[in-house]
CSV table of C-alpha atoms and ligand atoms in Angstrom, one decimal:
chain,number,residue,atom,x,y,z
A,1,UNK,CA,-2.1,-13.6,32.4
A,2,UNK,CA,-1.6,-11.2,29.5
A,3,UNK,CA,-0.6,-14.1,27.3
A,4,UNK,CA,-3.8,-16.0,28.2
A,5,UNK,CA,-5.9,-12.9,27.4
A,6,UNK,CA,-4.2,-12.5,24.1
A,7,UNK,CA,-4.8,-16.2,23.3
A,8,UNK,CA,-8.4,-16.0,24.2
A,9,UNK,CA,-8.8,-12.8,22.2
A,10,UNK,CA,-7.2,-14.4,19.2
A,11,UNK,CA,-9.5,-17.5,19.5
A,12,UNK,CA,-12.6,-15.3,19.9
A,13,UNK,CA,-11.5,-13.3,16.8
A,14,UNK,CA,-11.2,-16.4,14.7
A,15,UNK,CA,-14.6,-17.7,16.0
A,16,UNK,CA,-16.2,-14.4,15.3
A,17,UNK,CA,-14.7,-14.3,11.8
A,18,UNK,CA,-16.2,-17.8,11.1
A,19,UNK,CA,-19.6,-16.9,12.4
A,20,UNK,CA,-19.6,-13.7,10.4
A,21,UNK,CA,-19.4,-15.7,7.2
A,22,UNK,CA,-15.7,-15.0,6.4
A,23,UNK,CA,-15.2,-18.6,5.5
A,24,UNK,CA,-13.3,-17.5,2.4
A,25,UNK,CA,-10.5,-16.3,4.7
A,26,UNK,CA,-9.8,-19.9,5.8
A,27,UNK,CA,-8.7,-20.9,2.4
A,28,UNK,CA,-5.8,-18.5,2.6
A,29,UNK,CA,-4.0,-21.1,4.8
A,30,UNK,CA,-1.5,-20.3,7.5
A,31,UNK,CA,-0.3,-16.7,7.1
A,32,UNK,CA,3.3,-15.8,7.2
A,33,UNK,CA,3.0,-12.9,9.6
A,34,UNK,CA,6.2,-11.5,10.7
A,35,UNK,CA,8.0,-8.4,12.0
A,36,UNK,CA,10.0,-7.0,9.1
A,37,UNK,CA,11.2,-9.0,6.1
A,38,UNK,CA,14.4,-10.9,6.1
A,39,UNK,CA,15.1,-11.1,2.3
A,40,UNK,CA,17.6,-8.7,0.9
A,41,UNK,CA,14.8,-7.0,-0.9
A,42,UNK,CA,11.1,-7.5,-0.1
A,43,UNK,CA,7.6,-6.0,0.0
A,44,UNK,CA,5.6,-6.1,3.2
A,45,UNK,CA,1.9,-5.6,3.2
A,46,UNK,CA,1.1,-3.4,6.3
A,47,UNK,CA,-2.6,-3.0,5.4
A,48,UNK,CA,-4.4,-5.5,3.1
A,49,UNK,CA,-7.9,-4.1,3.6
A,50,UNK,CA,-10.2,-1.5,2.2
A,51,UNK,CA,-12.2,1.4,3.6
A,52,UNK,CA,-14.6,-0.6,5.7
A,53,UNK,CA,-13.5,-2.1,9.1
A,54,UNK,CA,-15.5,-5.3,8.5
A,55,UNK,CA,-12.6,-6.9,6.6
A,56,UNK,CA,-10.6,-7.1,9.9
A,57,UNK,CA,-7.6,-5.6,8.2
A,58,UNK,CA,-5.8,-2.3,8.2
A,59,UNK,CA,-6.4,-0.1,5.2
A,60,UNK,CA,-3.8,0.3,2.5
A,61,UNK,CA,-0.1,0.5,3.3
A,62,UNK,CA,3.1,-1.2,2.0
A,63,UNK,CA,6.8,-1.2,2.9
A,64,UNK,CA,9.8,-1.9,0.7
A,65,UNK,CA,12.5,-3.5,2.7
A,66,UNK,CA,16.2,-3.4,1.7
A,67,UNK,CA,18.7,-5.3,3.8
A,68,UNK,CA,16.5,-5.3,6.8
A,69,UNK,CA,15.6,-1.7,6.7
A,70,UNK,CA,12.2,-0.2,5.7
A,71,UNK,CA,13.2,2.3,3.0
A,72,UNK,CA,9.9,3.2,1.3
A,73,UNK,CA,6.3,3.4,2.6
A,74,UNK,CA,3.6,3.4,0.0
A,75,UNK,CA,0.2,4.6,1.3
A,76,UNK,CA,-0.8,5.1,4.9
A,77,UNK,CA,-4.4,4.2,5.4
A,78,UNK,CA,-6.1,3.7,8.8
A,79,UNK,CA,-4.3,1.0,10.8
A,80,UNK,CA,-1.0,1.3,9.0
A,81,UNK,CA,0.5,3.3,11.9
A,82,UNK,CA,0.0,0.3,14.2
A,83,UNK,CA,1.2,-2.2,11.6
A,84,UNK,CA,4.3,0.0,10.9
A,85,UNK,CA,5.2,-0.5,14.5
A,86,UNK,CA,4.4,-4.2,14.5
A,87,UNK,CA,6.6,-4.7,11.5
A,88,UNK,CA,9.5,-3.1,13.5
A,89,UNK,CA,9.8,-0.5,10.8
A,90,UNK,CA,11.7,2.7,11.8
A,91,UNK,CA,10.9,6.2,10.8
A,92,UNK,CA,14.6,7.0,10.6
A,93,UNK,CA,15.3,4.6,7.8
A,94,UNK,CA,12.6,5.7,5.4
A,95,UNK,CA,14.0,7.3,2.3
A,96,UNK,CA,10.5,8.4,1.0
A,97,UNK,CA,6.8,8.1,1.5
A,98,UNK,CA,4.7,7.8,-1.6
A,99,UNK,CA,0.9,8.2,-1.7
A,100,UNK,CA,-1.2,6.7,-4.5
A,101,UNK,CA,-4.2,9.0,-3.9
A,102,UNK,CA,-6.0,10.9,-1.3
A,103,UNK,CA,-8.9,8.7,-0.5
A,104,UNK,CA,-9.0,8.5,3.3
A,105,UNK,CA,-8.2,4.7,3.4
A,106,UNK,CA,-4.9,5.5,1.8
A,107,UNK,CA,-3.7,8.5,3.8
A,108,UNK,CA,-5.3,9.0,7.2
A,109,UNK,CA,-2.4,7.6,9.2
A,110,UNK,CA,0.2,9.8,7.4
A,111,UNK,CA,-0.1,12.4,10.1
A,112,UNK,CA,0.3,9.8,12.9
A,113,UNK,CA,3.4,8.3,11.3
A,114,UNK,CA,4.9,11.8,10.9
A,115,UNK,CA,4.0,12.6,14.5
A,116,UNK,CA,6.0,9.5,15.5
A,117,UNK,CA,9.0,11.0,13.8
A,118,UNK,CA,9.0,13.8,16.4
A,119,UNK,CA,10.5,11.1,18.7
A,120,UNK,CA,13.1,9.9,16.3
A,121,UNK,CA,16.6,11.1,15.7
A,122,UNK,CA,15.9,11.9,12.1
A,123,UNK,CA,17.2,15.2,10.8
A,124,UNK,CA,17.5,14.5,7.1
A,125,UNK,CA,14.5,15.7,4.9
A,126,UNK,CA,11.8,13.2,4.1
A,127,UNK,CA,10.5,13.2,0.5
A,128,UNK,CA,6.7,12.8,0.4
A,129,UNK,CA,5.3,12.1,-3.1
A,130,UNK,CA,1.7,12.1,-4.2
A,131,UNK,CA,-0.7,13.1,-7.0
A,132,UNK,CA,-1.7,16.5,-8.2
A,133,UNK,CA,-5.2,17.6,-7.2
A,134,UNK,CA,-8.5,18.3,-8.9
A,135,UNK,CA,-11.5,20.4,-8.0
A,136,UNK,CA,-12.8,17.6,-5.7
A,137,UNK,CA,-9.4,16.5,-4.2
A,138,UNK,CA,-6.4,18.4,-2.9
A,139,UNK,CA,-3.0,17.7,-4.4
A,140,UNK,CA,-0.3,16.3,-2.1
A,141,UNK,CA,1.0,19.8,-1.3
A,142,UNK,CA,-2.4,21.2,-0.4
A,143,UNK,CA,-3.1,18.1,1.7
A,144,UNK,CA,0.2,18.6,3.6
A,145,UNK,CA,-0.7,22.3,4.0
A,146,UNK,CA,-4.1,21.4,5.4
A,147,UNK,CA,-2.4,19.2,8.0
A,148,UNK,CA,0.7,21.2,8.9
A,149,UNK,CA,0.4,24.9,7.8
A,150,UNK,CA,1.7,27.0,10.6
A,151,UNK,CA,-1.4,29.2,10.7
A,152,UNK,CA,-4.3,27.1,9.4
A,153,UNK,CA,-3.2,23.5,9.5
A,154,UNK,CA,-5.1,21.0,11.7
A,155,UNK,CA,-1.7,20.0,13.2
A,156,UNK,CA,-0.1,23.4,13.1
A,157,UNK,CA,2.0,22.4,16.1
A,158,UNK,CA,3.9,20.1,13.7
A,159,UNK,CA,4.4,22.8,11.1
A,160,UNK,CA,8.1,22.0,11.3
A,161,UNK,CA,7.4,19.3,8.8
A,162,UNK,CA,6.8,22.0,6.2
A,163,UNK,CA,9.8,24.3,7.1
A,164,UNK,CA,12.2,22.1,9.0
A,165,UNK,CA,11.8,24.1,12.2
A,166,UNK,CA,11.6,22.6,15.7
A,167,UNK,CA,14.0,19.8,14.8
A,168,UNK,CA,11.5,18.1,12.6
A,169,UNK,CA,12.5,16.5,9.3
A,170,UNK,CA,11.4,18.8,6.5
A,171,UNK,CA,9.0,17.2,4.1
A,172,UNK,CA,10.2,17.5,0.5
A,173,UNK,CA,6.8,17.4,-1.2
A,174,UNK,CA,6.7,16.3,-4.8
A,175,UNK,CA,3.5,16.2,-6.9
A,176,UNK,CA,3.3,13.9,-9.9
A,177,UNK,CA,0.6,14.7,-12.4
A,178,UNK,CA,-2.3,12.2,-12.0
A,179,UNK,CA,-2.9,12.8,-15.7
A,180,UNK,CA,0.6,11.6,-16.6
A,181,UNK,CA,0.3,9.0,-19.4
A,182,UNK,CA,4.0,8.1,-19.4
A,183,UNK,CA,6.0,7.0,-16.4
A,184,UNK,CA,7.5,9.9,-14.4
A,185,UNK,CA,10.5,9.6,-12.1
A,186,UNK,CA,9.1,10.1,-8.7
A,187,UNK,CA,12.2,9.5,-6.6
A,188,UNK,CA,15.6,7.9,-7.0
A,189,UNK,CA,18.7,7.4,-4.8
A,190,UNK,CA,21.5,4.9,-4.7
A,191,UNK,CA,19.3,2.2,-3.4
A,192,UNK,CA,16.2,2.3,-5.6
A,193,UNK,CA,14.2,4.1,-8.2
A,194,UNK,CA,10.5,4.9,-7.9
A,195,UNK,CA,8.4,5.7,-11.0
A,196,UNK,CA,4.8,6.6,-11.3
A,197,UNK,CA,2.0,7.0,-13.9
A,198,UNK,CA,-1.5,8.3,-13.6
A,199,UNK,CA,-4.2,5.5,-13.3
A,200,UNK,CA,-8.0,5.7,-13.6
A,201,UNK,CA,-9.8,5.7,-10.3
A,202,UNK,CA,-13.2,7.2,-11.1
A,203,UNK,CA,-13.0,11.0,-10.5
A,204,UNK,CA,-10.0,10.6,-8.1
A,205,UNK,CA,-6.5,11.8,-9.1
A,206,UNK,CA,-4.5,8.6,-8.6
A,207,UNK,CA,-1.1,7.1,-9.3
A,208,UNK,CA,0.4,3.7,-9.7
A,209,UNK,CA,4.0,3.1,-8.8
A,210,UNK,CA,6.8,0.8,-9.6
A,211,UNK,CA,10.0,0.4,-7.5
A,212,UNK,CA,13.2,-0.8,-9.2
A,213,UNK,CA,15.7,-2.2,-6.8
A,214,UNK,CA,18.7,-4.5,-7.5
A,215,UNK,CA,17.3,-5.7,-10.8
A,216,UNK,CA,13.9,-6.4,-9.2
A,217,UNK,CA,10.6,-4.6,-9.9
A,218,UNK,CA,7.8,-4.2,-7.4
A,219,UNK,CA,4.6,-2.7,-8.7
A,220,UNK,CA,1.7,-1.1,-6.8
A,221,UNK,CA,-1.5,-0.5,-8.6
A,222,UNK,CA,-3.0,1.8,-6.1
A,223,UNK,CA,-6.7,1.8,-6.8
A,224,UNK,CA,-7.6,1.5,-10.4
A,225,UNK,CA,-10.6,0.7,-12.5
A,226,UNK,CA,-10.0,0.4,-16.2
A,227,UNK,CA,-6.4,-0.1,-17.0
A,228,UNK,CA,-4.0,2.5,-18.3
A,229,UNK,CA,-1.9,0.8,-20.9
A,230,UNK,CA,1.1,2.8,-19.9
A,231,UNK,CA,0.8,1.4,-16.3
A,232,UNK,CA,0.8,-2.1,-17.9
A,233,UNK,CA,3.9,-1.1,-19.8
A,234,UNK,CA,5.6,0.5,-16.8
A,235,UNK,CA,5.2,-2.7,-14.7
A,236,UNK,CA,6.3,-5.1,-17.5
A,237,UNK,CA,8.0,-8.2,-16.0
A,238,UNK,CA,7.3,-7.1,-12.4
A,239,UNK,CA,8.5,-9.6,-9.8
A,240,UNK,CA,5.5,-8.7,-7.7
A,241,UNK,CA,2.4,-6.8,-8.5
A,242,UNK,CA,0.4,-5.6,-5.5
A,243,UNK,CA,-3.1,-5.2,-6.9
A,244,UNK,CA,-6.3,-3.8,-5.5
A,245,UNK,CA,-8.9,-6.6,-5.2
A,246,UNK,CA,-12.0,-4.8,-4.0
A,247,UNK,CA,-14.9,-6.0,-6.1
A,248,UNK,CA,-16.6,-9.1,-7.4
A,249,UNK,CA,-16.9,-9.9,-11.1
A,250,UNK,CA,-20.5,-8.7,-11.2
A,251,UNK,CA,-19.6,-5.2,-9.7
A,252,UNK,CA,-21.8,-2.4,-10.9
A,253,UNK,CA,-20.5,0.4,-13.1
A,254,UNK,CA,-19.7,2.7,-10.2
A,255,UNK,CA,-17.6,0.1,-8.4
A,256,UNK,CA,-16.0,-1.0,-11.6
A,257,UNK,CA,-14.9,2.5,-12.4
A,258,UNK,CA,-13.0,2.6,-9.2
A,259,UNK,CA,-11.6,-0.9,-9.1
A,260,UNK,CA,-10.7,-3.6,-11.6
A,261,UNK,CA,-12.9,-6.6,-11.7
A,262,UNK,CA,-11.2,-10.0,-11.2
A,263,UNK,CA,-11.1,-10.6,-15.0
A,264,UNK,CA,-9.4,-7.3,-15.5
A,265,UNK,CA,-6.9,-8.1,-12.8
A,266,UNK,CA,-6.1,-11.3,-14.5
A,267,UNK,CA,-5.8,-9.7,-17.9
A,268,UNK,CA,-3.5,-7.0,-16.5
A,269,UNK,CA,-1.2,-9.4,-14.7
A,270,UNK,CA,-1.0,-11.5,-17.9
A,271,UNK,CA,-0.4,-8.6,-20.2
A,272,UNK,CA,2.4,-7.3,-18.0
A,273,UNK,CA,4.0,-10.7,-17.6
A,274,UNK,CA,3.9,-10.4,-13.8
A,275,UNK,CA,5.8,-13.0,-11.9
A,276,UNK,CA,3.6,-13.0,-8.8
A,277,UNK,CA,0.3,-11.4,-8.1
A,278,UNK,CA,-0.6,-10.2,-4.6
A,279,UNK,CA,-4.2,-9.3,-4.0
A,280,UNK,CA,-4.7,-6.5,-1.5
A,281,UNK,CA,-7.2,-3.8,-0.7
A,282,UNK,CA,-9.4,-6.8,0.1
A,283,UNK,CA,-12.9,-6.0,1.1
A,284,UNK,CA,-15.7,-8.2,2.5
A,285,UNK,CA,-17.5,-8.1,-0.8
A,286,UNK,CA,-14.4,-9.5,-2.6
A,287,UNK,CA,-13.3,-11.9,0.1
A,288,UNK,CA,-16.7,-13.4,0.4
A,289,UNK,CA,-16.3,-14.7,-3.2
A,290,UNK,CA,-12.6,-15.2,-3.1
A,291,UNK,CA,-12.5,-18.7,-4.6
A,292,UNK,CA,-14.7,-17.4,-7.5
A,293,UNK,CA,-12.5,-14.4,-8.0
A,294,UNK,CA,-9.3,-16.5,-7.9
A,295,UNK,CA,-10.8,-18.8,-10.6
A,296,UNK,CA,-11.7,-15.8,-12.8
A,297,UNK,CA,-8.2,-14.4,-12.4
A,298,UNK,CA,-6.7,-17.8,-13.3
A,299,UNK,CA,-8.7,-17.9,-16.6
A,300,UNK,CA,-6.3,-15.1,-17.7
A,301,UNK,CA,-3.2,-15.2,-15.4
A,302,UNK,CA,-1.7,-18.5,-14.5
A,303,UNK,CA,1.1,-17.3,-12.3
A,304,UNK,CA,1.1,-17.5,-8.5
A,305,UNK,CA,-1.6,-15.5,-6.9
A,306,UNK,CA,-1.9,-14.7,-3.2
A,307,UNK,CA,-4.6,-12.9,-1.3
A,308,UNK,CA,-2.6,-10.8,1.2
A,309,UNK,CA,-3.1,-10.5,4.9
A,310,UNK,CA,-1.7,-7.8,7.1
A,311,UNK,CA,2.1,-8.0,7.7
A,312,UNK,CA,2.7,-10.7,5.0
A,313,UNK,CA,6.1,-10.4,3.3
A,314,UNK,CA,6.8,-11.1,-0.3
A,315,UNK,CA,10.2,-11.6,-1.8
A,316,UNK,CA,11.2,-12.0,-5.4
A,317,UNK,CA,11.8,-15.5,-6.7
A,318,UNK,CA,14.0,-16.8,-9.5
A,319,UNK,CA,16.8,-14.8,-11.1
A,320,UNK,CA,16.7,-11.1,-11.4
A,321,UNK,CA,16.1,-9.8,-14.9
A,322,UNK,CA,19.3,-8.7,-16.6
B,401,ZN,ZN1,-9.5,4.8,-3.6
């Protein structure tokens, strides 16, 4: 019975998507949707959408898998909590959580994921990395205080995340300057190294990240409009670049200050000699013109380009760089 309901729900979803004019999605072909990633090192897209629910996707969120364990979560937008579970990721195995910026579609499920940790056996601290603030945005530390401060926090009942009390895993909060022009070390352990640099995202303090693991490089643009050459340099030769694809080529100046146009995406991927380009943070306004956007990107970058869907896994190909 349940199976049949799910099947009908799925069929109705596809029908509705077609009627809604999301024909562009059909050119994505069959999606490799799976729980977890089997490759020794891989990136999984938990949320491939943007801030509007009409793209039928979770908002931003990504996992780095190493030997079958989810070790790093980057961003936690709405819906990522659900996808985290669907991916069979476990709170216990996370070595760190890194947030690109504090727009709601990148961070609203952070509290939900931390709450789930209450039910885990985790005792070791959990590094949480994010940008410094500005007058308009809190920094990572102030954001965590707003959530978990024992007296004023919205979820003060989980204040143990700030001080380690109540058996909760203490959050080791690290702020990286959003104005950093050169790559900063954000986190490192025996398994991987995470570096970060400030990127331009309108007035929003924002970071781009690169993960180096076993000779591979996974890059995450976060949201950026107008490229920081130091981000391009930091991700040089990346095996995978997960890039925000949120606007059409004819985007107005406000949108283009927040997100790269397709031509800028293509130029960035080419300049950084990226091996594979994964388009994420997809929005209806970019998906509706996906063939056109892909063609524009291909005028500059001729490597493999994939428009991501939720739960897709990407593994590096070819030899690791020496
Ligand atoms: Zn944003």
